[in-house]
mmCIF file of C-alpha atoms in Angstrom:
data_model
loop_
_atom_site.group_PDB
_atom_site.id
_atom_site.type_symbol
_atom_site.label_atom_id
_atom_site.label_comp_id
_atom_site.label_asym_id
_atom_site.label_seq_id
_atom_site.Cartn_x
_atom_site.Cartn_y
_atom_site.Cartn_z
ATOM 1 C CA MET A 1 -0.839 0.262 -0.361
ATOM 2 C CA LEU A 2 1.696 3.405 -0.804
ATOM 3 C CA GLN A 3 0.795 5.827 2.084
ATOM 4 C CA GLY A 4 3.694 8.728 1.817
ATOM 5 C CA ARG A 5 1.637 12.127 2.584
ATOM 6 C CA SER A 6 2.556 13.597 -0.581
ATOM 7 C CA PHE A 7 1.715 10.948 -3.103
ATOM 8 C CA GLN A 8 -1.837 10.618 -1.487
ATOM 9 C CA LYS A 9 -2.043 14.271 -1.976
ATOM 10 C CA LEU A 10 -0.812 14.173 -5.787
ATOM 11 C CA TRP A 11 -3.180 10.916 -5.974
ATOM 12 C CA GLY A 12 -5.832 12.515 -4.371
ATOM 13 C CA ALA A 13 -5.936 15.859 -6.926
ATOM 14 C CA ALA A 14 -5.847 14.069 -9.321
ATOM 15 C CA THR A 15 -8.982 11.910 -8.739
ATOM 16 C CA LEU A 16 -10.478 14.906 -8.269
ATOM 17 C CA SER A 17 -9.633 15.691 -11.762
ATOM 18 C CA ALA A 18 -10.118 12.760 -13.252
ATOM 19 C CA PHE A 19 -13.760 13.072 -11.655
ATOM 20 C CA GLY A 20 -15.154 16.329 -12.722
ATOM 21 C CA ASP A 21 -12.739 16.453 -15.950
ATOM 22 C CA SER A 22 -15.330 12.699 -16.283
ATOM 23 C CA ILE A 23 -17.893 14.743 -15.946
ATOM 24 C CA SER A 24 -17.227 17.447 -18.323
ATOM 25 C CA SER A 25 -16.467 14.735 -20.734
ATOM 26 C CA THR A 26 -20.078 14.343 -21.272
ATOM 27 C CA ALA A 27 -21.755 18.114 -19.781
ATOM 28 C CA LEU A 28 -19.872 20.025 -22.360
ATOM 29 C CA PRO A 29 -20.555 18.050 -25.939
ATOM 30 C CA LEU A 30 -23.867 18.005 -24.462
ATOM 31 C CA THR A 31 -23.692 21.745 -24.295
ATOM 32 C CA ALA A 32 -23.044 22.244 -27.677
ATOM 33 C CA ILE A 33 -25.782 19.110 -28.817
ATOM 34 C CA LEU A 34 -28.710 20.595 -27.038
ATOM 35 C CA VAL A 35 -28.167 23.789 -26.281
ATOM 36 C CA LEU A 36 -26.788 25.056 -29.368
ATOM 37 C CA ASP A 37 -27.550 22.534 -31.026
ATOM 38 C CA ALA A 38 -24.498 21.611 -32.674
ATOM 39 C CA ASN A 39 -24.250 19.725 -35.992
ATOM 40 C CA VAL A 40 -22.118 16.275 -36.460
ATOM 41 C CA VAL A 41 -18.932 18.021 -37.967
ATOM 42 C CA GLU A 42 -18.941 20.847 -34.810
ATOM 43 C CA SER A 43 -19.492 18.091 -32.505
ATOM 44 C CA ALA A 44 -15.912 16.697 -33.773
ATOM 45 C CA ILE A 45 -14.441 19.737 -33.631
ATOM 46 C CA LEU A 46 -15.013 20.689 -29.905
ATOM 47 C CA SER A 47 -13.551 17.332 -30.131
ATOM 48 C CA ALA A 48 -10.257 18.069 -31.532
ATOM 49 C CA LEU A 49 -9.704 21.437 -29.849
ATOM 50 C CA ILE A 50 -9.284 20.136 -26.714
ATOM 51 C CA TRP A 51 -5.772 18.057 -28.347
ATOM 52 C CA VAL A 52 -4.279 20.950 -30.417
ATOM 53 C CA PRO A 53 -2.403 22.539 -27.447
ATOM 54 C CA SER A 54 -0.420 19.240 -27.409
ATOM 55 C CA LEU A 55 0.457 19.269 -30.665
ATOM 56 C CA LEU A 56 1.924 23.036 -30.237
ATOM 57 C CA LEU A 57 3.041 22.716 -26.414
ATOM 58 C CA SER A 58 3.745 19.753 -25.133
ATOM 59 C CA VAL A 59 7.808 20.510 -26.057
ATOM 60 C CA PRO A 60 7.996 23.515 -25.303
ATOM 61 C CA ALA A 61 6.651 23.251 -22.244
ATOM 62 C CA GLY A 62 7.515 20.138 -21.751
ATOM 63 C CA ALA A 63 11.469 22.223 -21.927
ATOM 64 C CA TRP A 64 10.613 24.750 -19.854
ATOM 65 C CA VAL A 65 9.384 22.728 -16.957
ATOM 66 C CA ASP A 66 12.039 21.127 -16.267
ATOM 67 C CA ARG A 67 14.403 24.178 -16.824
ATOM 68 C CA SER A 68 12.610 25.539 -14.405
ATOM 69 C CA GLY A 69 11.928 22.983 -11.541
ATOM 70 C CA ASN A 70 8.750 24.437 -10.306
ATOM 71 C CA ARG A 71 6.165 20.880 -11.626
ATOM 72 C CA ARG A 72 4.063 21.276 -8.382
ATOM 73 C CA LEU A 73 3.601 25.120 -9.173
ATOM 74 C CA VAL A 74 3.203 24.620 -12.505
ATOM 75 C CA MET A 75 0.222 22.114 -11.889
ATOM 76 C CA VAL A 76 -1.525 24.654 -9.224
ATOM 77 C CA ALA A 77 -1.654 27.163 -12.218
ATOM 78 C CA ALA A 78 -3.082 24.723 -14.832
ATOM 79 C CA ASN A 79 -5.965 23.763 -12.072
ATOM 80 C CA ILE A 80 -6.872 27.171 -11.524
ATOM 81 C CA GLY A 81 -6.845 28.102 -15.221
ATOM 82 C CA ARG A 82 -9.236 24.717 -15.390
ATOM 83 C CA PHE A 83 -11.203 26.985 -12.904
ATOM 84 C CA VAL A 84 -11.914 30.409 -15.140
ATOM 85 C CA ALA A 85 -11.669 28.064 -18.394
ATOM 86 C CA LEU A 86 -14.725 25.749 -17.232
ATOM 87 C CA GLY A 87 -16.794 28.604 -14.967
ATOM 88 C CA SER A 88 -17.064 30.958 -18.262
ATOM 89 C CA VAL A 89 -19.726 28.541 -19.287
ATOM 90 C CA PRO A 90 -22.125 28.719 -17.064
ATOM 91 C CA LEU A 91 -21.622 32.579 -17.431
ATOM 92 C CA GLY A 92 -22.004 32.115 -20.984
ATOM 93 C CA VAL A 93 -25.488 30.277 -20.495
ATOM 94 C CA ALA A 94 -26.609 33.099 -17.543
ATOM 95 C CA LEU A 95 -25.825 35.995 -19.132
ATOM 96 C CA ASP A 96 -27.410 33.640 -22.695
ATOM 97 C CA ALA A 97 -24.573 35.015 -24.725
ATOM 98 C CA LEU A 98 -22.613 31.154 -24.982
ATOM 99 C CA SER A 99 -21.644 30.140 -28.896
ATOM 100 C CA MET A 100 -19.673 28.133 -30.395
ATOM 101 C CA THR A 101 -16.521 30.443 -30.761
ATOM 102 C CA GLN A 102 -16.801 30.445 -26.658
ATOM 103 C CA LEU A 103 -17.134 26.170 -26.725
ATOM 104 C CA TYR A 104 -14.440 26.403 -29.146
ATOM 105 C CA THR A 105 -12.130 28.815 -26.870
ATOM 106 C CA VAL A 106 -12.478 26.343 -23.437
ATOM 107 C CA MET A 107 -11.794 23.610 -25.330
ATOM 108 C CA PHE A 108 -9.028 25.643 -26.597
ATOM 109 C CA ALA A 109 -7.689 25.912 -23.324
ATOM 110 C CA LEU A 110 -8.920 23.080 -21.275
ATOM 111 C CA GLY A 111 -6.181 21.574 -23.347
ATOM 112 C CA ALA A 112 -3.445 23.594 -22.508
ATOM 113 C CA CYS A 113 -4.387 23.415 -18.911
ATOM 114 C CA SER A 114 -3.655 19.456 -19.510
ATOM 115 C CA VAL A 115 -0.403 19.842 -21.459
ATOM 116 C CA LEU A 116 0.686 21.555 -18.109
ATOM 117 C CA SER A 117 -0.213 19.214 -16.102
ATOM 118 C CA ALA A 118 0.929 16.182 -18.081
ATOM 119 C CA VAL A 119 4.422 17.048 -18.420
ATOM 120 C CA SER A 120 5.094 18.293 -14.869
ATOM 121 C CA GLU A 121 3.364 15.706 -12.999
ATOM 122 C CA THR A 122 5.077 13.313 -14.560
ATOM 123 C CA GLY A 123 8.171 14.190 -12.493
ATOM 124 C CA ILE A 124 6.155 14.513 -9.852
ATOM 125 C CA PHE A 125 5.158 11.527 -9.565
ATOM 126 C CA ALA A 126 8.767 10.034 -9.649
ATOM 127 C CA ALA A 127 9.610 12.144 -7.580
ATOM 128 C CA VAL A 128 6.928 10.630 -4.575
ATOM 129 C CA ILE A 129 7.812 6.880 -5.013
ATOM 130 C CA PRO A 130 10.215 4.643 -5.333
ATOM 131 C CA PRO A 131 10.927 2.928 -8.431
ATOM 132 C CA ASP A 132 10.163 0.120 -6.959
ATOM 133 C CA GLN A 133 6.444 1.114 -6.845
ATOM 134 C CA TYR A 134 6.194 2.249 -9.986
ATOM 135 C CA VAL A 135 3.727 -0.581 -11.288
ATOM 136 C CA GLU A 136 1.676 0.034 -8.038
ATOM 137 C CA GLY A 137 2.090 3.202 -8.392
ATOM 138 C CA GLN A 138 0.905 4.030 -11.614
ATOM 139 C CA ALA A 139 -2.181 1.052 -11.004
ATOM 140 C CA THR A 140 -3.571 2.845 -8.072
ATOM 141 C CA ILE A 141 -4.204 6.113 -9.584
ATOM 142 C CA HIS A 142 -5.754 5.425 -12.384
ATOM 143 C CA GLY A 143 -7.724 2.646 -10.486
ATOM 144 C CA SER A 144 -9.763 6.462 -8.541
ATOM 145 C CA HIS A 145 -9.083 7.542 -12.303
ATOM 146 C CA ALA A 146 -10.995 4.402 -13.389
ATOM 147 C CA THR A 147 -13.722 5.442 -9.879
ATOM 148 C CA ALA A 148 -14.130 8.499 -10.848
ATOM 149 C CA MET A 149 -15.184 7.491 -14.708
ATOM 150 C CA LEU A 150 -17.649 5.190 -13.189
ATOM 151 C CA ALA A 151 -19.529 8.352 -11.112
ATOM 152 C CA GLY A 152 -17.960 11.212 -13.634
ATOM 153 C CA PRO A 153 -20.529 10.349 -17.048
ATOM 154 C CA ALA A 154 -22.964 8.831 -15.229
ATOM 155 C CA ALA A 155 -23.280 12.452 -13.100
ATOM 156 C CA GLY A 156 -22.651 14.702 -15.729
ATOM 157 C CA GLY A 157 -25.471 12.740 -17.493
ATOM 158 C CA TYR A 158 -28.120 13.066 -15.212
ATOM 159 C CA LEU A 159 -26.905 16.364 -14.310
ATOM 160 C CA VAL A 160 -27.290 17.343 -17.393
ATOM 161 C CA GLN A 161 -31.103 15.493 -17.972
ATOM 162 C CA ALA A 162 -31.921 17.252 -14.680
ATOM 163 C CA PHE A 163 -30.531 19.744 -14.593
ATOM 164 C CA SER A 164 -28.128 21.488 -16.875
ATOM 165 C CA ALA A 165 -25.618 21.295 -18.704
ATOM 166 C CA PRO A 166 -24.246 24.203 -17.218
ATOM 167 C CA LEU A 167 -24.404 22.644 -13.854
ATOM 168 C CA ALA A 168 -22.241 20.202 -14.376
ATOM 169 C CA ILE A 169 -19.683 22.161 -15.777
ATOM 170 C CA MET A 170 -20.050 24.066 -12.725
ATOM 171 C CA ILE A 171 -18.750 21.234 -10.687
ATOM 172 C CA ASP A 172 -15.680 20.167 -12.754
ATOM 173 C CA ALA A 173 -14.400 23.716 -12.306
ATOM 174 C CA VAL A 174 -14.973 23.427 -8.316
ATOM 175 C CA SER A 175 -12.929 20.887 -8.337
ATOM 176 C CA ALA A 176 -10.107 21.986 -10.280
ATOM 177 C CA LEU A 177 -9.860 24.742 -7.430
ATOM 178 C CA ILE A 178 -9.937 21.626 -4.712
ATOM 179 C CA SER A 179 -7.270 19.973 -7.203
ATOM 180 C CA ALA A 180 -5.350 23.461 -6.798
ATOM 181 C CA LEU A 181 -5.186 22.888 -3.434
ATOM 182 C CA LEU A 182 -3.830 19.221 -2.380
ATOM 183 C CA LEU A 183 -1.083 20.640 -4.877
ATOM 184 C CA SER A 184 -0.164 23.236 -3.058
ATOM 185 C CA ARG A 185 0.684 21.324 -0.316
ATOM 186 C CA ILE A 186 2.786 18.827 -1.517
ATOM 187 C CA ARG A 187 6.537 19.116 -0.466
ATOM 188 C CA ILE A 188 9.368 17.343 -2.948
ATOM 189 C CA VAL A 189 12.909 18.289 -4.094
ATOM 190 C CA GLU A 190 12.487 18.689 -7.369
ATOM 191 C CA VAL A 191 15.014 17.816 -9.537
ATOM 192 C CA ARG A 192 16.019 20.755 -12.157
ATOM 193 C CA ALA A 193 17.839 20.144 -16.174
ATOM 194 C CA SER A 194 20.981 21.958 -16.951
ATOM 195 C CA ALA A 195 21.083 25.484 -16.464
ATOM 196 C CA THR A 196 23.524 25.799 -18.936
ATOM 197 C CA GLU A 197 21.614 23.416 -22.264
ATOM 198 C CA LYS A 198 20.872 25.751 -24.449
ATOM 199 C CA VAL A 199 16.695 26.333 -25.182
ATOM 200 C CA ARG A 200 17.397 24.350 -28.401
ATOM 201 C CA ASP A 201 18.793 21.996 -27.041
ATOM 202 C CA SER A 202 16.420 21.577 -24.286
ATOM 203 C CA LEU A 203 13.618 21.391 -26.573
ATOM 204 C CA HIS A 204 15.486 18.614 -29.132
ATOM 205 C CA SER A 205 17.072 16.122 -26.562
ATOM 206 C CA GLY A 206 13.537 14.530 -25.036
ATOM 207 C CA ALA A 207 12.621 13.910 -28.802
ATOM 208 C CA THR A 208 15.998 12.246 -29.464
ATOM 209 C CA PHE A 209 15.952 10.604 -26.356
ATOM 210 C CA ILE A 210 12.710 9.260 -27.731
ATOM 211 C CA TRP A 211 14.224 8.492 -31.033
ATOM 212 C CA ARG A 212 16.966 6.666 -30.008
ATOM 213 C CA THR A 213 15.316 4.334 -27.171
ATOM 214 C CA PRO A 214 13.252 1.485 -28.367
ATOM 215 C CA PHE A 215 11.069 1.091 -25.524
ATOM 216 C CA ILE A 216 9.793 4.673 -25.027
ATOM 217 C CA ARG A 217 10.141 4.898 -29.410
ATOM 218 C CA THR A 218 7.140 1.443 -29.943
ATOM 219 C CA ALA A 219 5.240 2.666 -26.790
ATOM 220 C CA LEU A 220 4.774 6.227 -28.585
ATOM 221 C CA THR A 221 3.951 4.350 -31.707
ATOM 222 C CA VAL A 222 1.656 2.192 -30.382
ATOM 223 C CA THR A 223 -0.551 4.853 -28.533
ATOM 224 C CA ALA A 224 -0.057 7.973 -31.728
ATOM 225 C CA THR A 225 -2.073 5.049 -33.820
ATOM 226 C CA VAL A 226 -4.252 4.381 -30.948
ATOM 227 C CA ASN A 227 -4.937 8.003 -30.391
ATOM 228 C CA PHE A 228 -5.381 8.700 -33.882
ATOM 229 C CA PHE A 229 -8.138 6.179 -34.651
ATOM 230 C CA ASN A 230 -9.649 6.542 -31.325
ATOM 231 C CA LEU A 231 -9.968 10.125 -31.341
ATOM 232 C CA MET A 232 -11.553 8.902 -35.040
ATOM 233 C CA PHE A 233 -14.171 6.930 -32.727
ATOM 234 C CA ASN A 234 -14.898 9.649 -29.725
ATOM 235 C CA ALA A 235 -15.262 12.582 -32.668
ATOM 236 C CA VAL A 236 -18.837 11.237 -34.237
ATOM 237 C CA LEU A 237 -20.436 9.040 -31.189
ATOM 238 C CA MET A 238 -21.856 11.370 -28.783
ATOM 239 C CA TRP A 239 -23.578 12.778 -31.861
ATOM 240 C CA TYR A 240 -24.258 9.331 -33.028
ATOM 241 C CA PHE A 241 -25.383 8.062 -29.101
ATOM 242 C CA VAL A 242 -28.098 11.091 -29.716
ATOM 243 C CA ASN A 243 -29.615 11.712 -32.679
ATOM 244 C CA HIS A 244 -28.583 8.024 -34.239
ATOM 245 C CA LEU A 245 -29.913 6.503 -31.376
ATOM 246 C CA ASP A 246 -31.583 8.492 -29.770
ATOM 247 C CA MET A 247 -30.762 8.317 -26.003
ATOM 248 C CA SER A 248 -31.188 10.125 -23.001
ATOM 249 C CA GLY A 249 -27.896 12.497 -21.542
ATOM 250 C CA GLY A 250 -28.825 10.017 -18.809
ATOM 251 C CA ALA A 251 -27.945 6.587 -20.681
ATOM 252 C CA VAL A 252 -25.156 7.977 -22.538
ATOM 253 C CA GLY A 253 -24.034 9.247 -19.041
ATOM 254 C CA LEU A 254 -24.985 5.317 -17.899
ATOM 255 C CA VAL A 255 -22.973 3.942 -21.206
ATOM 256 C CA LEU A 256 -19.618 5.516 -20.470
ATOM 257 C CA SER A 257 -19.458 4.978 -17.021
ATOM 258 C CA ALA A 258 -19.703 1.276 -18.118
ATOM 259 C CA GLN A 259 -15.935 2.079 -19.736
ATOM 260 C CA ALA A 260 -14.922 2.602 -16.292
ATOM 261 C CA VAL A 261 -16.101 -0.416 -14.629
ATOM 262 C CA GLY A 262 -13.551 -2.131 -16.783
ATOM 263 C CA ALA A 263 -11.155 0.051 -16.107
ATOM 264 C CA ILE A 264 -11.063 -0.595 -12.537
ATOM 265 C CA VAL A 265 -10.964 -4.223 -13.116
ATOM 266 C CA GLY A 266 -7.682 -3.565 -15.323
ATOM 267 C CA ALA A 267 -5.811 -1.395 -13.289
ATOM 268 C CA SER A 268 -6.912 -3.948 -10.638
ATOM 269 C CA PHE A 269 -4.632 -6.983 -12.273
ATOM 270 C CA ALA A 270 -2.573 -4.991 -14.435
ATOM 271 C CA PRO A 271 0.528 -5.205 -11.443
ATOM 272 C CA ARG A 272 -0.770 -9.178 -10.895
ATOM 273 C CA LEU A 273 -0.880 -9.911 -15.003
ATOM 274 C CA SER A 274 2.300 -7.641 -15.364
ATOM 275 C CA ALA A 275 4.317 -9.500 -13.184
ATOM 276 C CA HIS A 276 3.086 -12.752 -14.842
ATOM 277 C CA ILE A 277 3.996 -12.135 -18.836
ATOM 278 C CA GLY A 278 5.730 -8.492 -19.116
ATOM 279 C CA LEU A 279 5.413 -5.127 -18.609
ATOM 280 C CA GLY A 280 5.078 -4.908 -22.780
ATOM 281 C CA ARG A 281 3.089 -8.161 -23.085
ATOM 282 C CA THR A 282 1.065 -6.722 -20.535
ATOM 283 C CA LEU A 283 0.792 -3.500 -23.128
ATOM 284 C CA LEU A 284 -0.030 -5.217 -26.026
ATOM 285 C CA THR A 285 -2.786 -7.192 -23.971
ATOM 286 C CA GLY A 286 -3.897 -3.633 -22.849
ATOM 287 C CA CYS A 287 -3.504 -2.275 -26.529
ATOM 288 C CA LEU A 288 -5.513 -5.026 -28.178
ATOM 289 C CA LEU A 289 -8.546 -4.972 -25.644
ATOM 290 C CA PHE A 290 -8.853 -0.967 -25.791
ATOM 291 C CA ASN A 291 -10.029 -0.858 -29.188
ATOM 292 C CA ALA A 292 -11.192 -4.254 -30.836
ATOM 293 C CA PRO A 293 -14.183 -4.950 -28.496
ATOM 294 C CA LEU A 294 -15.466 -0.637 -29.986
ATOM 295 C CA ILE A 295 -16.410 -2.379 -33.189
ATOM 296 C CA LEU A 296 -19.643 -3.953 -32.044
ATOM 297 C CA VAL A 297 -21.040 -0.344 -31.575
ATOM 298 C CA PRO A 298 -21.375 0.799 -34.887
ATOM 299 C CA PHE A 299 -23.969 -2.486 -35.532
ATOM 300 C CA VAL A 300 -25.918 -0.856 -32.793
ATOM 301 C CA ASN A 301 -29.198 0.010 -34.439
ATOM 302 C CA ARG A 302 -30.864 0.988 -31.408
ATOM 303 C CA ALA A 303 -31.270 1.632 -28.088
ATOM 304 C CA ASP A 304 -33.452 -1.240 -27.007
ATOM 305 C CA VAL A 305 -32.969 -4.070 -24.735
ATOM 306 C CA THR A 306 -29.998 -5.458 -27.207
ATOM 307 C CA GLY A 307 -28.497 -2.925 -28.110
ATOM 308 C CA VAL A 308 -27.885 -1.627 -24.999
ATOM 309 C CA ALA A 309 -26.131 -4.640 -23.753
ATOM 310 C CA LEU A 310 -24.106 -4.405 -25.710
ATOM 311 C CA LEU A 311 -23.003 -0.816 -26.015
ATOM 312 C CA LEU A 312 -22.069 -1.522 -22.347
ATOM 313 C CA LEU A 313 -20.171 -5.057 -23.442
ATOM 314 C CA ALA A 314 -18.412 -2.863 -25.780
ATOM 315 C CA ALA A 315 -17.479 -0.483 -23.681
ATOM 316 C CA ILE A 316 -16.515 -2.404 -20.473
ATOM 317 C CA GLY A 317 -13.917 -4.445 -22.695
ATOM 318 C CA SER A 318 -12.631 -0.971 -24.043
ATOM 319 C CA GLY A 319 -12.001 0.525 -20.797
ATOM 320 C CA TYR A 320 -10.067 -2.788 -19.453
ATOM 321 C CA GLY A 321 -7.704 -2.424 -22.075
ATOM 322 C CA ALA A 322 -7.448 1.562 -22.205
ATOM 323 C CA ALA A 323 -6.733 1.732 -18.319
ATOM 324 C CA THR A 324 -3.859 -1.495 -19.062
ATOM 325 C CA GLN A 325 -3.115 0.036 -21.783
ATOM 326 C CA ASP A 326 -2.320 2.838 -19.766
ATOM 327 C CA ILE A 327 -0.902 1.684 -16.824
ATOM 328 C CA SER A 328 1.707 -0.313 -19.354
ATOM 329 C CA VAL A 329 3.260 2.345 -20.782
ATOM 330 C CA GLY A 330 3.169 4.494 -17.943
ATOM 331 C CA SER A 331 5.191 1.700 -15.772
ATOM 332 C CA VAL A 332 8.052 1.528 -18.583
ATOM 333 C CA PHE A 333 7.582 5.773 -18.837
ATOM 334 C CA ALA A 334 8.434 6.179 -15.298
ATOM 335 C CA LEU A 335 11.417 2.871 -15.536
ATOM 336 C CA VAL A 336 13.319 3.996 -18.320
ATOM 337 C CA VAL A 337 13.431 7.616 -18.462
ATOM 338 C CA PRO A 338 16.413 9.942 -16.390
ATOM 339 C CA GLU A 339 14.604 11.949 -14.024
ATOM 340 C CA ALA A 340 15.881 15.057 -15.202
ATOM 341 C CA MET A 341 14.524 14.783 -18.773
ATOM 342 C CA ARG A 342 11.382 13.831 -17.447
ATOM 343 C CA SER A 343 9.316 16.594 -18.589
ATOM 344 C CA ARG A 344 11.256 17.172 -22.156
ATOM 345 C CA VAL A 345 10.988 13.573 -23.247
ATOM 346 C CA ARG A 346 6.854 13.066 -21.535
ATOM 347 C CA GLY A 347 6.546 16.702 -23.803
ATOM 348 C CA ALA A 348 8.276 15.522 -26.853
ATOM 349 C CA TYR A 349 6.052 11.918 -26.934
ATOM 350 C CA GLN A 350 2.604 13.985 -25.694
ATOM 351 C CA MET A 351 3.157 15.780 -28.449
ATOM 352 C CA VAL A 352 2.648 13.076 -31.072
ATOM 353 C CA SER A 353 0.365 10.938 -28.440
ATOM 354 C CA PHE A 354 -2.084 13.364 -27.912
ATOM 355 C CA GLY A 355 -0.663 15.707 -30.930
ATOM 356 C CA ILE A 356 -2.049 13.054 -33.640
ATOM 357 C CA ARG A 357 -5.771 13.303 -31.935
ATOM 358 C CA PRO A 358 -7.088 16.271 -32.780
ATOM 359 C CA LEU A 359 -5.899 15.209 -36.653
ATOM 360 C CA GLY A 360 -8.158 12.023 -35.795
ATOM 361 C CA ALA A 361 -10.771 14.031 -34.435
ATOM 362 C CA LEU A 362 -11.384 16.266 -37.788
ATOM 363 C CA ALA A 363 -10.473 13.084 -39.165
ATOM 364 C CA GLY A 364 -13.453 11.441 -38.513
ATOM 365 C CA ALA A 365 -16.135 14.898 -39.170
ATOM 366 C CA ALA A 366 -14.192 14.835 -42.628
ATOM 367 C CA VAL A 367 -14.524 10.953 -42.999
ATOM 368 C CA SER A 368 -18.050 10.775 -41.626
ATOM 369 C CA THR A 369 -19.359 13.146 -44.299
ATOM 370 C CA VAL A 370 -18.491 11.287 -46.904
ATOM 371 C CA ILE A 371 -19.147 7.683 -45.733
ATOM 372 C CA GLY A 372 -21.597 8.884 -42.089
ATOM 373 C CA ALA A 373 -21.136 8.083 -38.133
ATOM 374 C CA HIS A 374 -22.061 4.282 -38.681
ATOM 375 C CA SER A 375 -19.007 3.440 -40.981
ATOM 376 C CA THR A 376 -16.601 6.074 -39.889
ATOM 377 C CA LEU A 377 -17.124 4.498 -36.467
ATOM 378 C CA LEU A 378 -16.102 1.152 -38.052
ATOM 379 C CA VAL A 379 -13.303 2.531 -39.572
ATOM 380 C CA GLY A 380 -11.774 4.122 -36.257
ATOM 381 C CA ALA A 381 -12.236 0.491 -34.082
ATOM 382 C CA VAL A 382 -10.572 -1.473 -36.512
ATOM 383 C CA GLY A 383 -7.368 0.882 -36.871
ATOM 384 C CA GLY A 384 -7.136 1.075 -33.957
ATOM 385 C CA SER A 385 -7.118 -2.629 -33.019
ATOM 386 C CA LEU A 386 -4.736 -3.311 -35.824
ATOM 387 C CA ALA A 387 -2.004 -0.825 -33.451
ATOM 388 C CA PHE A 388 -0.685 -3.905 -31.400
ATOM 389 C CA LEU A 389 1.241 -4.677 -34.433
ATOM 390 C CA TRP A 390 3.799 -2.446 -34.087
ATOM 391 C CA LEU A 391 4.299 -4.461 -30.701
ATOM 392 C CA LEU A 392 5.699 -7.231 -32.569
ATOM 393 C CA PRO A 393 8.788 -7.050 -33.883
ATOM 394 C CA SER A 394 9.693 -4.744 -31.056
ATOM 395 C CA PRO A 395 12.544 -5.243 -27.901
ATOM 396 C CA LEU A 396 9.388 -3.516 -25.779
ATOM 397 C CA LEU A 397 7.856 -7.181 -26.578
ATOM 398 C CA ASN A 398 9.219 -9.036 -23.490
ATOM 399 C CA PHE A 399 10.408 -6.202 -21.620
ATOM 400 C CA ARG A 400 9.600 -6.690 -17.663
ATOM 401 C CA ALA A 401 9.772 -5.047 -14.770
ATOM 402 C CA PRO A 402 11.809 -5.142 -11.664
ATOM 403 C CA GLU A 403 12.159 -8.308 -9.704
ATOM 404 C CA ARG A 404 10.853 -6.340 -6.726
ATOM 405 C CA VAL A 405 8.570 -4.654 -8.875
ATOM 406 C CA LEU A 406 6.536 -8.770 -9.839
ATOM 407 C CA ASP A 407 7.335 -9.596 -6.173
ATOM 408 C CA ASP A 408 5.323 -7.595 -4.663
ATOM 409 C CA ALA A 409 2.185 -6.981 -7.120
#
């Protein structure tokens, strides 16, 4: 059991953020669709914009955070930024001034705050627990994320249905403030990058490390492929639920929450699975299970008992795979990347793995105008299922965590 106070505060902040984000992941798109009558292309663009900052800011943000050595303060500021961005949505509704332009701006701002949090959290995580507990720590955080995912989308859907989308979004805004408070109370000694390193060299060093390290390079190729096709899938999913299957906000929340059931199970079993078959093969398992169950979704044409059962089955299987994949990648990253380079490497990694997501979402919008939302879902699910092929010739497939991690799992 991980009982360090600093880890518990990081864990609590991450859980609150995940809970709030999972509410807004339902409430923001539903606000666009139900309040502003957004079409499938507008919905896809909204989904894409939150990932654009990953493409533009990840590398310079990672370099800056490593050089500043103030990862904790950066995460605090990012959560305050999330509060301001999210709080503007209910304010816009109250003033009868909400527009798609404002929602686009909010999504971009949330993406920028997420970039700053992500490149900082990697270094903080490694500073609050020892290396032989990385897999357990990753599983603990992802288990809490999964629990938040279980309650969040359902809560978001029900809040939208019973009250309003702005109320649901305001809850996320409050969770961001509480997360900032928890993070501000963490006390750690942070490692800074060399002060003599030139900015240009700092920007390039993360990308160079990834290219020269087969484990990280392959993990990036796998996750980028998964993310592209998964965002193609997700860009049209909410519109498909509401307009094609005529599902209510509560029903949408129920299906999205089912993914978290699988994620909780995946997070619980990931340490044991990696102990038996290694982190590389655990990643392969997660990659396959993340996307293959989603192939069921486009074959659901009615939200009757059978249709909803298939959606729930797909969501549970996908959630198991997503948690398993994320824990595996996070553990490999923490074990392989040197402490002083983690933010830079994470920034370069995220620029590709997250930066490709808006391209996937925009591809989903474009493809859906040609072949329809139904076929776009199928292309996204099948394409993501093939990402495991990158692992087969790579040494990452046989990578294992240190022996003590395996013994404790």
